Tab-separated table of C-alpha atoms in Angstrom:
chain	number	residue	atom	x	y	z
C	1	UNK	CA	0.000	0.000	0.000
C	2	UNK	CA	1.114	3.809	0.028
C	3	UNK	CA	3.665	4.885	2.415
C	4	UNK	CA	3.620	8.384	4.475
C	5	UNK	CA	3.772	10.966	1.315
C	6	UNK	CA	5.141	14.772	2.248
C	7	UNK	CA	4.661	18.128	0.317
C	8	UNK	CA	6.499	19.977	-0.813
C	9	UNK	CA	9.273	17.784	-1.145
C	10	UNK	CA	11.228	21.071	-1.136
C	11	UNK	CA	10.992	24.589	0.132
C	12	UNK	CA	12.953	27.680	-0.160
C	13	UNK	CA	11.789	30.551	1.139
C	14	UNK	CA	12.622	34.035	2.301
C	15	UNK	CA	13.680	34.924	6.324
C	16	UNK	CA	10.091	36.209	7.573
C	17	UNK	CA	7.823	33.957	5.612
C	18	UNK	CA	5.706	31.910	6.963
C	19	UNK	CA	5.235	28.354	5.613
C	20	UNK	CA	3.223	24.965	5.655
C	21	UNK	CA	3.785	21.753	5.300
C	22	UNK	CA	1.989	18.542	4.738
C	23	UNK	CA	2.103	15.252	5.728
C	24	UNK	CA	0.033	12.301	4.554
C	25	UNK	CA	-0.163	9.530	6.681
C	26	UNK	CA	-0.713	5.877	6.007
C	27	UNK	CA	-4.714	5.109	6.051
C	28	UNK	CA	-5.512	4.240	8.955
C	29	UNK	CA	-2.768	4.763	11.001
C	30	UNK	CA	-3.816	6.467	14.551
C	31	UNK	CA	-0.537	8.047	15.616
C	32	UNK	CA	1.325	10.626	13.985
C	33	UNK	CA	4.712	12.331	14.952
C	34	UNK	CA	6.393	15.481	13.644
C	35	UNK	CA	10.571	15.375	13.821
C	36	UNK	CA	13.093	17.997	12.491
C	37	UNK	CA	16.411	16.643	11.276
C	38	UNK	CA	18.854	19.093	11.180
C	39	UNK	CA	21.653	18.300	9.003
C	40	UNK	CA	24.136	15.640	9.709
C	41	UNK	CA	22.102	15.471	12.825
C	42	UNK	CA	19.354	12.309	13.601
C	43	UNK	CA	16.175	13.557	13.728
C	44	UNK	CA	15.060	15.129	16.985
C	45	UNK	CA	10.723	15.116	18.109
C	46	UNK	CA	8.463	18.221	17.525
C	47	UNK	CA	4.879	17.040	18.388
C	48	UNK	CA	2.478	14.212	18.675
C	49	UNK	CA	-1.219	13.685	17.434
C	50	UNK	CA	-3.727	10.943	18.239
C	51	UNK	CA	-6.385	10.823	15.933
C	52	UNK	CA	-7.314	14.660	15.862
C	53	UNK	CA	-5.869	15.549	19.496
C	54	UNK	CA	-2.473	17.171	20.003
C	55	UNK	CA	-1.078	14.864	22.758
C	56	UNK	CA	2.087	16.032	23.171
C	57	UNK	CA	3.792	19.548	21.955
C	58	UNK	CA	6.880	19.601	23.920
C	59	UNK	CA	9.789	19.222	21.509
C	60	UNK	CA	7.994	22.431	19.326
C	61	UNK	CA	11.029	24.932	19.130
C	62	UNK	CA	9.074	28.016	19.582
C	63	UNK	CA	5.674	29.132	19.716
C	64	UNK	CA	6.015	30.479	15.680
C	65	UNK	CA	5.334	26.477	15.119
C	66	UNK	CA	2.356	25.343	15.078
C	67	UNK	CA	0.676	21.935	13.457
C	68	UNK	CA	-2.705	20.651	13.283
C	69	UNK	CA	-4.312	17.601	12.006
C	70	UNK	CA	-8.132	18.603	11.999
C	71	UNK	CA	-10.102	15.212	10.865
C	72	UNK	CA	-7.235	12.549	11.933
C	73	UNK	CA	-5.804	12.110	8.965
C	74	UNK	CA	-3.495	14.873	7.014
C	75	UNK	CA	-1.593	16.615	9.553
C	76	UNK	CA	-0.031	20.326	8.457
C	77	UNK	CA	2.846	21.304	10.358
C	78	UNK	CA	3.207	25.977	9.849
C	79	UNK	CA	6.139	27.557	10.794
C	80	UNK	CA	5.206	31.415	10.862
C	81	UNK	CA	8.192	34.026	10.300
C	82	UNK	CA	10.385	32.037	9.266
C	83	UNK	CA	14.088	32.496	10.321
C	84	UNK	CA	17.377	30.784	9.304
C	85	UNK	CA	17.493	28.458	11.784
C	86	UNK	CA	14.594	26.796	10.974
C	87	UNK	CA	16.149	25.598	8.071
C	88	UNK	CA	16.328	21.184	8.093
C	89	UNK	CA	14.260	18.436	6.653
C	90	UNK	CA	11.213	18.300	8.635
C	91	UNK	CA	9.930	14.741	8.314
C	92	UNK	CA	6.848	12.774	9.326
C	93	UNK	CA	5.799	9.688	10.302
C	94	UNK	CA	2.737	7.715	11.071
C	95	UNK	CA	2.274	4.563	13.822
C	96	UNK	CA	-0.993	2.185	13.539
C	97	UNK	CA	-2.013	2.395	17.453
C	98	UNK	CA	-2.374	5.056	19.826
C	99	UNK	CA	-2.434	3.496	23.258
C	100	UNK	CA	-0.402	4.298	25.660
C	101	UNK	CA	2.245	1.128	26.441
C	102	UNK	CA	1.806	0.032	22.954
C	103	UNK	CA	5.044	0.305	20.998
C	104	UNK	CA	4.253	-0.085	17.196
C	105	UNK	CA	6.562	0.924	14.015
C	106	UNK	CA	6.802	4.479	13.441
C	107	UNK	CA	6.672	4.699	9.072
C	108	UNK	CA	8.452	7.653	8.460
C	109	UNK	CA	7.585	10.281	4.600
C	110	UNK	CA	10.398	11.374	2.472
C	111	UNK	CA	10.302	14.657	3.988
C	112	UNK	CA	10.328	18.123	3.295
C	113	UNK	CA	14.040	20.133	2.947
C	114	UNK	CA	13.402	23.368	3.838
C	115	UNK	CA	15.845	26.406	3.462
C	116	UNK	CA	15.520	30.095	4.796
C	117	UNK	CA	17.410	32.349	3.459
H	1	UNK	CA	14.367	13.406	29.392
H	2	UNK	CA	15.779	10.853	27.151
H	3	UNK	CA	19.592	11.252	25.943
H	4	UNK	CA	21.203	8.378	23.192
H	5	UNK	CA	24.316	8.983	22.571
H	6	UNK	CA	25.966	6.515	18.800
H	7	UNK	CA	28.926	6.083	18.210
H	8	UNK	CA	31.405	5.532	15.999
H	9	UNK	CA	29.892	8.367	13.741
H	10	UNK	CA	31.674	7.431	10.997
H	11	UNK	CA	32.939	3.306	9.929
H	12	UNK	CA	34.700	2.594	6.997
H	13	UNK	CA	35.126	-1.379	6.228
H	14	UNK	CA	35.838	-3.356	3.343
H	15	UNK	CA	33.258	-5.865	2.052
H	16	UNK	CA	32.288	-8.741	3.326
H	17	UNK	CA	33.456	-7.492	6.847
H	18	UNK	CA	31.153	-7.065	9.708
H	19	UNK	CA	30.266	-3.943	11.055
H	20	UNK	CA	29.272	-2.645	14.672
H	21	UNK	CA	27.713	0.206	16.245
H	22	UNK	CA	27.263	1.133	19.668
H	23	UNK	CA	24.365	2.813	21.278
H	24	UNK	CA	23.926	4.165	24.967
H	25	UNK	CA	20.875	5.663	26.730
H	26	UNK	CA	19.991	7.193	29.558
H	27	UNK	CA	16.357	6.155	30.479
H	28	UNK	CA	15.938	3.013	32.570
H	29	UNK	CA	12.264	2.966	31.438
H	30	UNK	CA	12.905	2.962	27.772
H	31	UNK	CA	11.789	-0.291	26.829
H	32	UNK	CA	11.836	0.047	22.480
H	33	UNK	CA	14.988	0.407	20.558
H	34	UNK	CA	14.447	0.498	16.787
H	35	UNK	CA	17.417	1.140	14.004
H	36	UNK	CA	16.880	2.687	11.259
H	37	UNK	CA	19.033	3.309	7.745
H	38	UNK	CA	18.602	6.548	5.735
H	39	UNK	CA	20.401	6.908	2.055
H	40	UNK	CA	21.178	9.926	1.352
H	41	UNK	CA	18.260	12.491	0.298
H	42	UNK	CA	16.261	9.475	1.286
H	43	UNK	CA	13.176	8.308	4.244
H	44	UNK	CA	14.285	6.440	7.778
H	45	UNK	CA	14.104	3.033	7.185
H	46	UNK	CA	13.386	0.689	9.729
H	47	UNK	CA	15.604	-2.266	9.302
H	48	UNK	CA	15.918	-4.131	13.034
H	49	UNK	CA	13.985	-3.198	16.617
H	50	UNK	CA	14.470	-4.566	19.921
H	51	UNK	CA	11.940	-4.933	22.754
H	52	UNK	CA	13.121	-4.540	26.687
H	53	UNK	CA	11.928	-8.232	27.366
H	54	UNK	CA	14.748	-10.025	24.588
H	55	UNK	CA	18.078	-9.877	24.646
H	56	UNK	CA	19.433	-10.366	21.110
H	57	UNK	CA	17.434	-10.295	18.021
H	58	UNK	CA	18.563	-11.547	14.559
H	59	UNK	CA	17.471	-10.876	10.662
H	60	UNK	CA	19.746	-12.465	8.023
H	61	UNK	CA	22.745	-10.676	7.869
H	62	UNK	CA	21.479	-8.380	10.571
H	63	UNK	CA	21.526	-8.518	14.827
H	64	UNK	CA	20.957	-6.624	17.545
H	65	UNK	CA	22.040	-6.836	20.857
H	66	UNK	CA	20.652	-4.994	24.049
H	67	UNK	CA	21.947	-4.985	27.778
H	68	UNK	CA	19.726	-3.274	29.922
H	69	UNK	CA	21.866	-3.488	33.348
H	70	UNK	CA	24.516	-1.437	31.369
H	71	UNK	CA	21.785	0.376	29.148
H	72	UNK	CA	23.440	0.026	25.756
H	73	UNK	CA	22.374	-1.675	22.623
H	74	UNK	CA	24.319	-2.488	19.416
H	75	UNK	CA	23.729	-2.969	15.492
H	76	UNK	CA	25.761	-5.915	14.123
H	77	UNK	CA	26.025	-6.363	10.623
H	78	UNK	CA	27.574	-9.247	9.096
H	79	UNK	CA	29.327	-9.803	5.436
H	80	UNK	CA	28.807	-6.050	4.262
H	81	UNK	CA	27.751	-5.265	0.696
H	82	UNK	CA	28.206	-2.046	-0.805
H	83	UNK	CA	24.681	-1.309	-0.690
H	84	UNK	CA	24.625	-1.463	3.288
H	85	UNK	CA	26.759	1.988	3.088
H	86	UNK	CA	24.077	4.526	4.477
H	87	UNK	CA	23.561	6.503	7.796
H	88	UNK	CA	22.750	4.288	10.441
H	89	UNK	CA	20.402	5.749	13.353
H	90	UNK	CA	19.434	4.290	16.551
H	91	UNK	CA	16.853	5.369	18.512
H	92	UNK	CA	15.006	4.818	22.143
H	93	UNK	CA	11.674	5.210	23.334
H	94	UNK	CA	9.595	4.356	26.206
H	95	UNK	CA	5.786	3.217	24.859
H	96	UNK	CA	5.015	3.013	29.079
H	97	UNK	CA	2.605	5.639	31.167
H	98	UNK	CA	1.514	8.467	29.144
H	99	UNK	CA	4.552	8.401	26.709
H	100	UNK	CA	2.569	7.374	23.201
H	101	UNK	CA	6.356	5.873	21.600
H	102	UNK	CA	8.295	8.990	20.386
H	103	UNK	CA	11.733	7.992	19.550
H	104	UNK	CA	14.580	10.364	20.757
H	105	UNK	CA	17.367	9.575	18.044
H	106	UNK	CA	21.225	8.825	18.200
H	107	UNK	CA	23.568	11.549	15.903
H	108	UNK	CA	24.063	8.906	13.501
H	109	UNK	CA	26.711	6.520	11.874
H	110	UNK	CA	27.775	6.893	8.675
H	111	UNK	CA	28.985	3.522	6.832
H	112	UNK	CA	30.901	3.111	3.766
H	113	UNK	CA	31.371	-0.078	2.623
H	114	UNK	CA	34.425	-0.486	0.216
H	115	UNK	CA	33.792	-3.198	-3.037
């Protein structure tokens, strides 16, 4: 079946912009995790959604990020006024439960590469 | 929180050697220790995971070994082929209490494998 699918794939854009990004998880899947790679670096957690609800929002840099995944499926992760350091691949990835003590595969997307300048 | 720390960062072999990297955590309750290969430009990959209740876990050409007492864990892979040379990441995670499974990462290994 599909895999997690991201878009854009790539994303340049200007200090001060703000910009979104989309993740497509695999149907069905309950859990979905945000992570920001930085480069040469392994990727590091951003947020956590069950179903709809936005369980967990601790590893979000700064309060210009922001993501939302409204019916439980697509997820959107914005980053508003953009600065350099925000630049890294921001990837996705999707998990079929969503109980707590339940350890299943976390399918990661391709990822978006996203530079400020 | 968490803290993994991978080394060697960088391995260089010749083919048909094996190859081993080392992971340490910091979290006695992590009990979920998945590896994962990225090519370059390319998704995480799972290739091998390891549950807190098993101590070794093998896959073909692939192992993994965990020791809780000491908290480390380690990738072992056997007769390398060029096409093993990626960036190797392990990770931790503790799937107990209100903790839903994120994974707090390793900085990464980066393996060439030499025809």
């Amino acid at each position: 079946g599909a895999g997690v699918s991201q878009s854009p794939r790539y994303k340049v854009a200007k200090r001060g912009q703000d910009v979104a990004l989309r993740c497509d998880p695999i149907s069905g899947h309950v859990s979905l995790f945000w992570y920001q790679q930085a480069l040469g670096q392994g990727p590091e957690f951003l947020t956590y959604f069950q179903n709809e609800a936005q369980l967990d929002k601790s590893g979000l840099p700064s309060d210009r990020f922001f993501a939302e995944r409204p019916e439980g499926s697509v997820s959107t992760l914005k980053i508003q006024r953009t600065q350099q350091e925000d630049s890294a691949v921001y990837l996705c990835a999707s998990s079929l439960a969503g109980l707590a003590g339940v350890q299943e595969t976390q399918y990661f997307g391709p990822g978006t590469r996203l530079l400020v300048l | 929180g968490e803290n993994v720390e991978q080394h060697p960062s960088t391995l260089s072999v010749q083919e048909g050697d094996s190859a081993v990297i080392k992971c340490t955590y910091s979290d006695s309750a992590s009990n979920y220790f998945p590896w994962y290969k990225q090519e370059l430009g390319k998704r995480p990959q799972l290739i091998i995971d390891i549950r807190s209740n098993v101590g070794e876990k093998k896959d073909q050409r692939i192992a993994v070994t965990l020791n809780k007492t000491a908290k480390h864990f380690s990738l072992h892979i056997t007769e390398t082929q060029p096409e093993d040379s990626a960036v190797y990441f392990c990770a931790a995670s503790n799937a107990g209490g209100t903790s839903y499974g994120k994974l707090t990462f390793g900085q990464g290994t980066i393996l060439t494998v030499h025809p």
